[in-house]
CSV table of C-alpha atoms in Angstrom, one decimal:
chain,number,residue,atom,x,y,z
A,1,ILE,CA,-1.6,-7.8,-20.3
A,2,LEU,CA,1.0,-8.7,-17.6
A,3,GLY,CA,0.3,-7.0,-14.4
A,4,LEU,CA,3.3,-6.7,-11.9
A,5,ASP,CA,2.5,-5.6,-8.3
A,6,LEU,CA,5.7,-5.1,-6.2
A,7,GLY,CA,4.2,-5.4,-2.8
A,8,THR,CA,5.8,-5.0,0.7
A,9,THR,CA,6.6,-8.6,1.1
A,10,GLU,CA,5.8,-10.3,-2.4
A,11,VAL,CA,5.5,-9.6,-6.0
A,12,LYS,CA,2.3,-10.8,-7.6
A,13,ALA,CA,2.1,-11.3,-11.4
A,14,GLY,CA,-1.1,-11.7,-13.2
A,15,LEU,CA,-2.2,-12.3,-16.8
A,16,VAL,CA,-5.3,-10.1,-17.4
A,17,ASP,CA,-7.2,-10.0,-20.7
A,18,LEU,CA,-8.9,-6.8,-22.0
A,19,GLU,CA,-12.3,-7.4,-20.3
A,20,GLY,CA,-10.5,-7.5,-16.9
A,21,ARG,CA,-10.6,-11.4,-16.3
A,22,LEU,CA,-7.6,-12.6,-14.4
A,23,LEU,CA,-6.4,-15.7,-16.5
A,24,ALA,CA,-3.5,-16.6,-14.4
A,25,SER,CA,-1.4,-15.4,-11.4
A,26,ALA,CA,1.6,-16.3,-9.5
A,27,ARG,CA,3.5,-14.7,-6.6
A,28,SER,CA,7.1,-14.8,-5.1
A,29,GLY,CA,8.2,-13.4,-1.7
A,30,TYR,CA,11.3,-11.6,-0.4
A,31,ASP,CA,12.5,-10.5,3.1
A,32,LEU,CA,11.9,-7.1,4.8
A,33,ARG,CA,14.9,-6.4,7.1
A,34,VAL,CA,14.0,-4.5,10.2
A,35,GLY,CA,15.4,-4.2,13.7
A,36,HIS,CA,19.0,-4.0,12.6
A,37,MET,CA,19.0,-0.2,13.3
A,38,PRO,CA,16.3,1.7,15.2
A,39,GLY,CA,13.6,2.7,12.7
A,40,TRP,CA,15.1,1.1,9.8
A,41,ALA,CA,13.2,-1.0,7.3
A,42,GLU,CA,15.3,-2.2,4.1
A,43,GLN,CA,15.0,-4.4,1.3
A,44,ASP,CA,17.4,-5.9,-1.4
A,45,PRO,CA,16.2,-4.7,-5.0
A,46,GLY,CA,18.1,-7.8,-6.3
A,47,ALA,CA,15.6,-10.0,-4.4
A,48,TRP,CA,12.8,-7.9,-5.8
A,49,TRP,CA,14.0,-8.9,-9.4
A,50,SER,CA,14.7,-12.5,-8.5
A,51,ALA,CA,11.0,-12.6,-7.2
A,52,VAL,CA,9.7,-10.8,-10.4
A,53,VAL,CA,11.5,-13.4,-12.6
A,54,GLY,CA,10.3,-16.3,-10.5
A,55,ALA,CA,6.6,-15.2,-10.5
A,56,VAL,CA,6.5,-14.5,-14.3
A,57,ARG,CA,8.1,-17.8,-15.0
A,58,ALA,CA,5.6,-19.4,-12.8
A,59,LEU,CA,2.8,-18.3,-15.2
A,60,HIS,CA,1.7,-20.7,-18.0
A,61,PRO,CA,4.4,-20.5,-20.5
A,62,ALA,CA,1.9,-20.8,-23.5
A,63,ALA,CA,0.0,-17.8,-22.2
A,64,LEU,CA,3.3,-15.5,-22.2
A,65,VAL,CA,3.5,-15.5,-26.0
A,66,ASP,CA,0.3,-13.3,-26.1
A,67,ILE,CA,1.4,-10.6,-23.8
A,68,VAL,CA,0.8,-7.2,-25.4
A,69,ALA,CA,1.7,-4.8,-22.7
A,70,ILE,CA,3.1,-4.8,-19.2
A,71,GLY,CA,1.8,-2.6,-16.3
A,72,VAL,CA,3.6,-2.1,-13.1
A,73,ASP,CA,3.0,-0.8,-9.6
A,74,GLY,CA,4.8,-0.9,-6.2
A,75,HIS,CA,4.9,-0.1,-2.6
A,76,GLY,CA,6.1,3.2,-1.5
A,77,PRO,CA,7.4,5.9,-1.0
A,78,THR,CA,10.3,3.5,-1.2
A,79,LEU,CA,13.9,4.8,-2.2
A,80,ALA,CA,15.6,2.5,-4.8
A,81,ALA,CA,19.1,4.1,-5.4
A,82,VAL,CA,20.8,2.7,-8.5
A,83,ASP,CA,23.6,3.3,-10.8
A,84,GLY,CA,23.4,4.0,-14.5
A,85,ARG,CA,23.2,0.2,-15.3
A,86,GLY,CA,20.2,-0.3,-12.7
A,87,GLU,CA,22.3,-1.9,-10.0
A,88,ALA,CA,21.5,-0.8,-6.5
A,89,THR,CA,24.0,1.1,-4.7
A,90,ARG,CA,22.5,0.4,-1.3
A,91,PRO,CA,19.5,-1.5,0.1
A,92,ALA,CA,16.2,0.2,-0.7
A,93,ILE,CA,14.8,2.3,2.2
A,94,THR,CA,11.2,1.3,2.3
A,95,PHE,CA,8.1,3.4,3.2
A,96,LEU,CA,8.2,1.7,6.7
A,97,ASP,CA,11.6,3.2,7.4
A,98,THR,CA,11.3,6.3,9.8
A,99,ARG,CA,15.0,7.4,9.7
A,100,ALA,CA,14.4,10.5,7.4
A,101,ALA,CA,11.9,12.2,9.7
A,102,THR,CA,14.2,15.3,10.1
A,103,GLU,CA,14.9,15.4,6.3
A,104,ALA,CA,11.1,15.2,5.4
A,105,ALA,CA,10.5,18.2,7.7
A,106,GLU,CA,13.1,20.3,6.0
A,107,LEU,CA,11.9,19.3,2.5
A,108,ALA,CA,8.2,20.1,3.7
A,109,GLU,CA,9.2,23.5,5.1
A,110,ALA,CA,11.2,24.4,1.9
A,111,THR,CA,8.8,23.2,-0.8
A,112,GLY,CA,5.3,23.2,0.7
A,113,ILE,CA,4.9,19.5,-0.2
A,114,HIS,CA,4.9,17.2,2.8
A,115,GLY,CA,4.4,13.5,4.0
A,116,TRP,CA,4.1,10.8,1.1
A,117,ALA,CA,3.8,13.5,-1.6
A,118,LEU,CA,7.6,14.0,-1.2
A,119,GLY,CA,8.1,10.5,-2.5
A,120,PRO,CA,11.7,9.2,-2.0
A,121,LEU,CA,13.4,12.5,-1.4
A,122,PRO,CA,13.6,12.5,2.3
A,123,ALA,CA,15.4,9.1,2.1
A,124,ALA,CA,17.5,10.2,-0.6
A,125,LEU,CA,18.6,13.4,1.4
A,126,TRP,CA,19.5,11.2,4.5
A,127,PHE,CA,21.3,8.9,2.1
A,128,GLU,CA,23.4,11.9,0.7
A,129,ARG,CA,24.1,13.1,4.3
A,130,ASN,CA,25.0,9.9,5.9
A,131,GLU,CA,26.6,7.7,3.1
A,132,PRO,CA,28.0,10.4,0.7
A,133,GLU,CA,30.6,8.2,-0.8
A,134,ILE,CA,28.0,5.5,-1.7
A,135,ALA,CA,25.6,8.3,-2.9
A,136,ALA,CA,28.1,9.7,-5.3
A,137,LEU,CA,28.1,6.3,-7.1
A,138,THR,CA,24.2,6.6,-7.6
A,139,ARG,CA,22.7,8.1,-10.9
A,140,TRP,CA,19.0,7.5,-10.2
A,141,TYR,CA,16.6,8.0,-7.1
A,142,LEU,CA,13.7,5.7,-8.1
A,143,THR,CA,10.4,4.6,-6.5
A,144,THR,CA,9.6,0.8,-6.6
A,145,TRP,CA,7.4,1.2,-9.8
A,146,GLU,CA,10.1,3.5,-11.5
A,147,TRP,CA,12.7,0.9,-10.6
A,148,LEU,CA,10.7,-2.0,-12.0
A,149,ALA,CA,10.0,-0.1,-15.3
A,150,PHE,CA,13.7,0.7,-15.5
A,151,ARG,CA,14.8,-2.9,-15.0
A,152,LEU,CA,12.3,-3.9,-17.8
A,153,THR,CA,13.1,-1.1,-20.3
A,154,GLY,CA,16.3,0.6,-19.3
A,155,GLU,CA,14.4,3.9,-19.2
A,156,ALA,CA,14.3,6.0,-16.1
A,157,VAL,CA,11.0,8.1,-15.9
A,158,ALA,CA,8.8,9.4,-13.0
A,159,PRO,CA,5.1,8.7,-13.9
A,160,LEU,CA,2.9,11.2,-12.4
A,161,VAL,CA,-1.1,11.1,-11.8
A,162,PRO,CA,-3.0,13.9,-13.1
A,163,GLY,CA,-2.6,17.0,-11.1
A,164,GLN,CA,0.1,15.5,-8.9
A,165,ALA,CA,2.1,18.1,-6.9
A,166,VAL,CA,5.8,17.6,-6.8
A,167,PRO,CA,8.6,19.4,-5.0
A,168,ASP,CA,10.4,22.0,-6.8
A,169,PRO,CA,13.7,20.6,-7.6
A,170,ALA,CA,15.4,24.1,-7.6
A,171,VAL,CA,13.9,25.0,-4.3
A,172,ALA,CA,14.6,21.6,-2.8
A,173,ALA,CA,18.3,21.6,-4.0
A,174,GLU,CA,18.8,25.2,-2.9
A,175,ALA,CA,17.2,24.7,0.7
A,176,THR,CA,18.8,21.3,1.4
A,177,GLY,CA,21.5,20.7,-1.1
A,178,LEU,CA,19.7,17.6,-2.4
A,179,ARG,CA,20.9,16.4,-5.8
A,180,THR,CA,17.5,16.6,-7.5
A,181,ASP,CA,19.1,15.7,-10.8
A,182,ARG,CA,19.1,12.2,-9.7
A,183,ARG,CA,15.4,12.0,-9.9
A,184,PRO,CA,14.1,10.9,-13.4
A,185,PRO,CA,12.1,13.2,-15.9
A,186,ASP,CA,8.3,13.3,-15.4
A,187,SER,CA,6.0,11.4,-17.5
A,188,PRO,CA,2.3,10.7,-17.4
A,189,MET,CA,0.9,7.5,-15.6
A,190,GLY,CA,-0.4,5.1,-18.3
A,191,GLY,CA,2.0,6.3,-20.8
A,192,VAL,CA,4.5,4.1,-22.7
A,193,VAL,CA,7.8,4.2,-20.7
A,194,GLY,CA,9.6,2.0,-23.2
A,195,THR,CA,9.8,-1.5,-24.4
A,196,LEU,CA,11.1,-4.8,-22.9
A,197,THR,CA,14.9,-5.0,-23.4
A,198,GLU,CA,16.5,-8.2,-24.6
A,199,THR,CA,18.1,-8.8,-21.3
A,200,ALA,CA,14.9,-8.4,-19.3
A,201,ALA,CA,13.1,-10.6,-22.0
A,202,ASP,CA,15.5,-13.4,-21.6
A,203,ALA,CA,15.4,-13.3,-17.8
A,204,LEU,CA,11.5,-13.4,-17.9
A,205,GLY,CA,11.0,-15.8,-20.8
A,206,LEU,CA,9.1,-13.0,-22.8
A,207,ARG,CA,9.6,-11.6,-26.3
A,208,VAL,CA,11.5,-8.4,-26.8
A,209,GLY,CA,9.8,-5.1,-27.4
A,210,ILE,CA,6.7,-5.5,-25.3
A,211,PRO,CA,5.4,-2.1,-24.4
A,212,VAL,CA,5.8,-1.1,-20.7
A,213,ALA,CA,3.3,1.4,-19.1
A,214,GLY,CA,4.3,4.0,-16.6
A,215,GLY,CA,3.0,2.7,-13.3
A,216,THR,CA,2.0,4.0,-9.9
A,217,ASN,CA,2.0,3.2,-6.2
A,218,ASP,CA,0.3,0.0,-5.2
A,219,ALA,CA,-2.5,1.8,-3.4
A,220,PHE,CA,-3.5,3.8,-6.6
A,221,ALA,CA,-3.1,0.8,-8.7
A,222,SER,CA,-5.5,-1.0,-6.2
A,223,TYR,CA,-7.9,1.9,-6.5
A,224,LEU,CA,-7.9,1.5,-10.4
A,225,GLY,CA,-8.4,-2.3,-10.2
A,226,ALA,CA,-11.3,-2.1,-7.4
A,227,GLY,CA,-13.2,0.1,-9.8
A,228,LEU,CA,-13.2,3.4,-8.0
A,229,LEU,CA,-14.7,6.1,-10.1
A,230,GLU,CA,-16.7,8.6,-8.2
A,231,PRO,CA,-16.6,10.7,-5.0
A,232,GLY,CA,-17.4,8.5,-2.1
A,233,ASP,CA,-16.2,5.4,-3.7
A,234,ALA,CA,-13.9,3.8,-0.8
A,235,TYR,CA,-11.4,1.0,-0.6
A,236,ASP,CA,-10.0,-1.3,1.9
A,237,PRO,CA,-6.7,-3.0,0.4
A,238,GLY,CA,-6.6,-5.8,2.8
A,239,GLY,CA,-2.8,-6.2,2.5
A,240,SER,CA,-0.2,-6.9,5.0
A,241,ALA,CA,0.0,-3.4,6.1
A,242,GLY,CA,-3.8,-2.3,5.9
A,243,GLY,CA,-5.2,1.0,4.8
A,244,PHE,CA,-8.3,2.9,3.8
A,245,GLY,CA,-8.8,5.4,1.0
A,246,VAL,CA,-11.9,7.4,-0.4
A,247,TYR,CA,-12.1,9.6,-3.4
A,248,TRP,CA,-13.5,13.1,-2.8
A,249,ARG,CA,-14.2,16.1,-5.0
A,250,GLU,CA,-11.8,18.5,-3.3
A,251,PRO,CA,-8.9,18.4,-0.9
A,252,VAL,CA,-9.9,18.4,2.7
A,253,GLU,CA,-7.9,18.7,6.0
A,254,VAL,CA,-7.9,15.5,7.9
A,255,PRO,CA,-5.7,15.0,10.7
A,256,GLY,CA,-3.5,11.8,10.5
A,257,ALA,CA,-4.4,11.2,6.9
A,258,PHE,CA,-2.9,12.3,3.6
A,259,VAL,CA,-4.7,13.9,0.7
A,260,THR,CA,-3.3,13.8,-2.8
A,261,PRO,CA,-4.7,14.0,-6.4
A,262,ALA,CA,-6.5,10.6,-7.1
A,263,PRO,CA,-5.2,8.5,-10.2
A,264,LEU,CA,-8.2,10.1,-11.9
A,265,ALA,CA,-8.4,13.6,-13.2
A,266,GLY,CA,-10.6,16.1,-11.0
A,267,LEU,CA,-10.7,13.7,-7.9
A,268,TYR,CA,-8.7,13.6,-4.8
A,269,SER,CA,-7.7,10.5,-2.7
A,270,VAL,CA,-8.1,10.9,1.1
A,271,GLY,CA,-6.0,8.1,2.2
A,272,ALA,CA,-4.7,6.4,5.4
A,273,ALA,CA,-2.1,3.5,5.7
A,274,MET,CA,-1.6,1.3,8.7
A,275,ALA,CA,1.5,-0.8,9.5
A,276,ALA,CA,0.5,-4.3,10.3
A,277,THR,CA,-3.3,-4.8,10.6
A,278,GLY,CA,-3.2,-7.3,7.7
A,279,ARG,CA,-0.2,-9.2,9.0
A,280,ALA,CA,-1.7,-9.6,12.7
A,281,LEU,CA,-3.6,-12.7,11.9
A,282,ASP,CA,-0.6,-14.4,10.2
A,283,TRP,CA,1.6,-13.4,13.3
A,284,PHE,CA,-1.0,-15.0,15.6
A,285,ARG,CA,-1.3,-18.2,13.5
A,286,ASP,CA,2.6,-18.5,13.3
A,287,ALA,CA,3.9,-17.1,16.6
A,288,MET,CA,1.1,-17.9,19.0
A,289,VAL,CA,-0.7,-20.9,17.5
A,290,GLY,CA,1.8,-22.9,15.5
A,291,GLY,CA,1.4,-26.4,14.3
A,292,ASP,CA,-0.8,-27.2,11.5
A,293,VAL,CA,-3.6,-24.7,12.3
A,294,THR,CA,-4.5,-22.8,9.1
A,295,THR,CA,-5.8,-19.4,8.6
A,296,GLU,CA,-9.2,-20.9,7.4
A,297,ARG,CA,-9.4,-22.6,10.8
A,298,LEU,CA,-8.9,-19.4,12.7
A,299,LEU,CA,-11.5,-17.6,10.6
A,300,ALA,CA,-14.0,-20.3,11.3
A,301,GLU,CA,-13.3,-20.1,15.1
A,302,ALA,CA,-13.6,-16.3,14.9
A,303,ALA,CA,-16.9,-16.6,13.0
A,304,ALA,CA,-18.3,-18.9,15.7
A,305,THR,CA,-17.4,-16.3,18.4
A,306,PRO,CA,-19.7,-13.6,19.3
A,307,PRO,CA,-19.4,-9.9,18.1
A,308,GLY,CA,-17.1,-8.1,20.5
A,309,ALA,CA,-15.3,-11.2,21.3
A,310,ASP,CA,-16.8,-11.3,24.6
A,311,GLY,CA,-15.1,-8.0,25.8
A,312,LEU,CA,-11.7,-8.7,24.3
A,313,VAL,CA,-10.1,-6.0,22.2
A,314,PHE,CA,-6.7,-6.1,20.3
A,315,LEU,CA,-4.4,-3.2,19.5
A,316,PRO,CA,-2.8,-4.2,16.1
A,317,TYR,CA,0.4,-2.0,16.5
A,318,LEU,CA,2.7,-4.9,15.9
A,319,ALA,CA,5.2,-2.7,13.8
A,320,GLY,CA,4.3,0.6,15.3
A,321,GLU,CA,1.5,2.5,13.6
A,322,ARG,CA,1.1,4.9,10.8
A,323,SER,CA,-2.4,6.3,10.2
A,324,PRO,CA,-3.7,7.9,12.2
A,325,ILE,CA,-1.3,8.2,15.2
A,326,TRP,CA,2.0,8.0,13.3
A,327,ASP,CA,4.0,6.6,16.1
A,328,PRO,CA,6.7,3.9,15.4
A,329,THR,CA,6.9,3.2,19.1
A,330,ALA,CA,3.4,2.2,19.4
A,331,THR,CA,2.9,-1.5,20.6
A,332,GLY,CA,0.3,-4.0,20.2
A,333,ALA,CA,-1.8,-5.4,23.0
A,334,PHE,CA,-4.7,-7.8,24.0
A,335,ALA,CA,-6.9,-5.9,26.5
A,336,GLY,CA,-9.6,-7.6,28.5
A,337,LEU,CA,-8.3,-11.2,28.6
A,338,THR,CA,-9.9,-13.5,31.1
A,339,LEU,CA,-9.7,-17.2,31.7
A,340,SER,CA,-12.9,-17.6,29.8
A,341,HIS,CA,-11.3,-16.5,26.5
A,342,GLY,CA,-10.1,-19.0,24.1
A,343,ARG,CA,-8.2,-19.1,20.8
A,344,GLY,CA,-11.4,-18.2,18.9
A,345,HIS,CA,-11.9,-15.0,20.8
A,346,LEU,CA,-8.3,-13.9,20.1
A,347,ALA,CA,-8.7,-14.5,16.5
A,348,ARG,CA,-12.0,-12.7,16.3
A,349,SER,CA,-10.7,-9.7,18.3
A,350,ILE,CA,-7.7,-9.5,15.7
A,351,ILE,CA,-10.3,-9.6,12.8
A,352,GLU,CA,-12.2,-6.9,14.5
A,353,ALA,CA,-9.1,-4.8,15.1
A,354,SER,CA,-8.6,-4.7,11.4
A,355,ALA,CA,-12.0,-3.1,11.0
A,356,LEU,CA,-11.7,-0.8,14.1
A,357,ALA,CA,-8.4,0.6,12.5
A,358,ILE,CA,-10.5,1.4,9.4
A,359,ARG,CA,-13.1,3.1,11.4
A,360,HIS,CA,-10.4,4.9,13.4
A,361,VAL,CA,-9.1,6.5,10.2
A,362,ALA,CA,-12.4,7.0,8.6
A,363,THR,CA,-14.0,8.8,11.5
A,364,PRO,CA,-12.0,12.1,11.1
A,365,MET,CA,-12.6,12.0,7.3
A,366,LEU,CA,-16.3,11.8,7.8
A,367,ALA,CA,-16.0,14.6,10.3
A,368,ALA,CA,-14.3,16.7,7.6
A,369,GLY,CA,-17.3,16.3,5.2
A,370,VAL,CA,-16.3,13.2,3.2
A,371,THR,CA,-19.0,10.7,2.5
A,372,VAL,CA,-18.6,6.9,1.9
A,373,THR,CA,-21.1,5.4,-0.4
A,374,ALA,CA,-19.4,2.1,-0.3
A,375,MET,CA,-16.1,0.3,0.5
A,376,ARG,CA,-14.5,-2.3,-1.7
A,377,ALA,CA,-12.7,-4.9,0.2
A,378,CYS,CA,-9.8,-6.4,-1.6
A,379,GLY,CA,-6.8,-8.7,-1.1
A,380,GLY,CA,-6.5,-11.9,0.9
A,381,PRO,CA,-9.0,-11.0,3.7
A,382,ALA,CA,-11.7,-10.2,1.2
A,383,ARG,CA,-11.8,-14.0,0.2
A,384,SER,CA,-13.6,-14.5,3.8
A,385,ASP,CA,-17.2,-13.2,3.8
A,386,ALA,CA,-17.1,-13.6,7.6
A,387,TRP,CA,-14.2,-11.1,7.8
A,388,ASN,CA,-16.0,-8.8,5.1
A,389,GLN,CA,-19.1,-8.8,7.2
A,390,VAL,CA,-17.2,-7.8,10.3
A,391,LYS,CA,-15.8,-4.9,8.4
A,392,ALA,CA,-19.3,-3.9,7.3
A,393,ASP,CA,-20.7,-4.1,11.0
A,394,VAL,CA,-17.9,-2.3,12.6
A,395,THR,CA,-17.6,0.6,10.1
A,396,GLY,CA,-21.2,0.9,9.1
A,397,PHE,CA,-20.2,0.9,5.4
A,398,THR,CA,-21.7,-1.3,2.6
A,399,VAL,CA,-18.8,-3.6,1.6
A,400,LEU,CA,-18.5,-4.6,-2.0
A,401,ALA,CA,-16.4,-7.6,-3.1
A,402,PRO,CA,-14.9,-7.1,-6.6
A,403,ASP,CA,-14.8,-9.8,-9.1
A,404,VAL,CA,-10.9,-9.7,-9.0
A,405,LEU,CA,-9.6,-9.5,-5.5
A,406,GLU,CA,-5.9,-8.9,-6.7
A,407,THR,CA,-6.9,-5.3,-7.6
A,408,ALA,CA,-3.3,-4.0,-7.7
A,409,VAL,CA,-2.5,-6.5,-10.5
A,410,LEU,CA,-5.6,-5.5,-12.3
A,411,GLY,CA,-5.0,-1.9,-11.9
A,412,SER,CA,-1.6,-2.4,-13.5
A,413,ALA,CA,-3.1,-4.2,-16.2
A,414,ILE,CA,-5.6,-1.4,-16.7
A,415,LEU,CA,-2.6,0.9,-17.2
A,416,GLY,CA,-1.2,-1.5,-19.7
A,417,ALA,CA,-4.4,-1.4,-21.8
A,418,VAL,CA,-4.5,2.4,-21.8
A,419,ALA,CA,-0.7,2.7,-22.7
A,420,ILE,CA,-1.4,0.5,-25.9
A,421,GLY,CA,-4.6,2.2,-26.8
A,422,ALA,CA,-7.0,-0.6,-26.0
A,423,ASN,CA,-9.1,2.0,-24.0
A,424,SER,CA,-9.1,5.5,-24.7
A,425,ASP,CA,-8.5,6.7,-21.1
A,426,VAL,CA,-8.3,5.4,-17.6
A,427,ARG,CA,-11.9,5.9,-16.8
A,428,SER,CA,-13.0,3.9,-19.8
A,429,ALA,CA,-10.7,1.0,-19.0
A,430,ILE,CA,-12.0,0.9,-15.5
A,431,ARG,CA,-15.4,0.6,-16.7
A,432,ALA,CA,-14.6,-2.1,-19.2
A,433,MET,CA,-12.3,-4.0,-16.8
A,434,THR,CA,-13.8,-4.1,-13.3
A,435,ARG,CA,-16.9,-5.6,-11.8
A,436,ILE,CA,-18.4,-6.2,-8.4
A,437,ASP,CA,-19.2,-9.9,-7.5
A,438,HIS,CA,-21.5,-9.3,-4.4
A,439,ARG,CA,-22.1,-6.9,-1.6
A,440,LEU,CA,-22.7,-7.1,2.2
A,441,GLU,CA,-24.6,-4.7,4.3
A,442,PRO,CA,-24.0,-3.7,7.9
A,443,ARG,CA,-26.2,-5.4,10.5
A,444,PRO,CA,-27.7,-2.7,12.8
A,445,GLU,CA,-28.2,-5.2,15.6
A,446,HIS,CA,-24.5,-5.1,16.1
A,447,ALA,CA,-24.0,-1.4,16.0
A,448,GLU,CA,-24.1,-0.9,19.9
A,449,THR,CA,-21.7,-3.5,20.5
A,450,TYR,CA,-19.2,-2.2,18.2
A,451,ASP,CA,-19.7,1.3,19.3
A,452,ARG,CA,-18.5,0.3,22.8
A,453,LEU,CA,-15.7,-1.7,21.3
A,454,PHE,CA,-14.6,1.3,19.3
A,455,ALA,CA,-14.4,3.4,22.4
A,456,ALA,CA,-12.3,0.9,24.0
A,457,TYR,CA,-10.1,0.5,21.0
A,458,THR,CA,-9.4,4.3,20.6
A,459,GLY,CA,-8.8,4.8,24.4
A,460,LEU,CA,-6.2,2.0,24.5
A,461,TYR,CA,-3.3,3.7,22.8
A,462,PRO,CA,-3.4,6.9,24.7
A,463,ALA,CA,-3.6,4.9,27.9
A,464,ILE,CA,-0.7,2.5,27.3
A,465,ALA,CA,1.7,4.5,25.2
A,466,PRO,CA,3.2,6.3,28.1
A,467,VAL,CA,3.8,3.2,29.9
A,468,MET,CA,5.2,1.2,26.8
A,469,ARG,CA,7.2,3.9,25.2
A,470,PRO,CA,10.3,3.8,27.5
A,471,LEU,CA,10.7,0.2,26.8
A,472,THR,CA,10.9,0.5,22.9
A,473,ALA,CA,14.1,1.3,21.1
A,474,ALA,CA,12.5,3.2,18.2
A,475,GLU,CA,12.6,6.8,17.6
A,476,PRO,CA,10.1,8.9,19.4
A,477,ALA,CA,8.1,10.3,16.6
A,478,ALA,CA,7.3,9.3,12.9
A,479,GLU,CA,7.0,11.2,9.8
A,480,PRO,CA,3.6,12.7,9.7
A,481,ALA,CA,1.2,11.8,6.9
A,482,GLY,CA,0.2,14.4,4.5
A,483,GLY,CA,0.0,15.4,0.8
A,484,ILE,CA,-0.5,18.9,-0.5
A,485,ARG,CA,0.2,21.5,2.3
A,486,ARG,CA,-2.5,24.1,1.8
A,487,ARG,CA,-1.1,27.7,2.5
């Protein structure tokens, strides 16, 4: 099965067998355009497709003839506006973009659905109001995973997870004037959207007619690929943005988080999404260190530095922040710097900040009654057991390292397996195709150090935000997180 994960900065393509083994993988990147207008963050869907073609063709040609299904996922909620042929009518408005906060509030008030559960509709409403001539040329308002399935099959559908609440189109249209007929018809996640067209097959080097499964967002795909099945199963995606999610048996009210039906019937996802915790070490390596210093070298220096980095704390708000503060004007900072601190201290403080950010969003979830049995660590950072151990020590959670760290690719493949009937349902596919490689337990001797560090970390933002906000050019407030509004 070919799994395609359309991430924030790159697409990952993987070949996965029906036992969940990752046989081959490749990736190809694209740009994220930010800063050209306050609060804007856009991408070129044409660059997405070029990257998909490049990544798939980088896989071993001999293996491509054996593909029996394709699964897809993507970042979001992102708006991809296309005409009837699938050509973009404007750059995609990504989930990092904050221009449509007013429209999101209007739609939430009208429909009772708010935050990320509104999908691409707030951006679409902004589009219609501010670029009406271009909007008039648009046939479909698609998410990234809907867009990718459309490019592959020519079919526009909106796959939904079980029990997913969506805005009532008639209510949204009447209250705001939004052209809701530009959203595609609903379909089940993991159902067959269509089959690979001749045009797409020629571009990718695949055979015509391969079934394509209805996908989901990259977070949910990662949950599937990480093996989350029960209440209390938690997940750290480890991507460029960063995040945290946990399954629970019922919806709960958690400030700064969003609650939606999970991609498994009968469960809810209590989730949080950061902006740049995963990219912070790359930024430090490229912008501050330079030369030929590798990430592995920085990780080794961080591991050789004492827990707490000798009193240094890093605030990883390099692109504003989403959960739990939802403030695009937030800025990053190193606090506690002295002449005794070196590169290893700074690297460790960045790694610890990624774990402190998880603890920051998890704390109100725990206060709301959610429990965490264990947290699966995935993505690039999970390749480092030193980083995984920091996350265990800082959060107090047992950390599990899955056998396949590219969990979104595996999750998309799981949906492909379900679509062709290789597994009877998503749960059975997860059991058949996911495994845990090893586990790391929190070390109690470091708990006091990290309690003090967490207090400093959570105190930094309210202390420096009033000082720094007048210096930023971003909008003063971001769209709040959310899911189902309980009335």
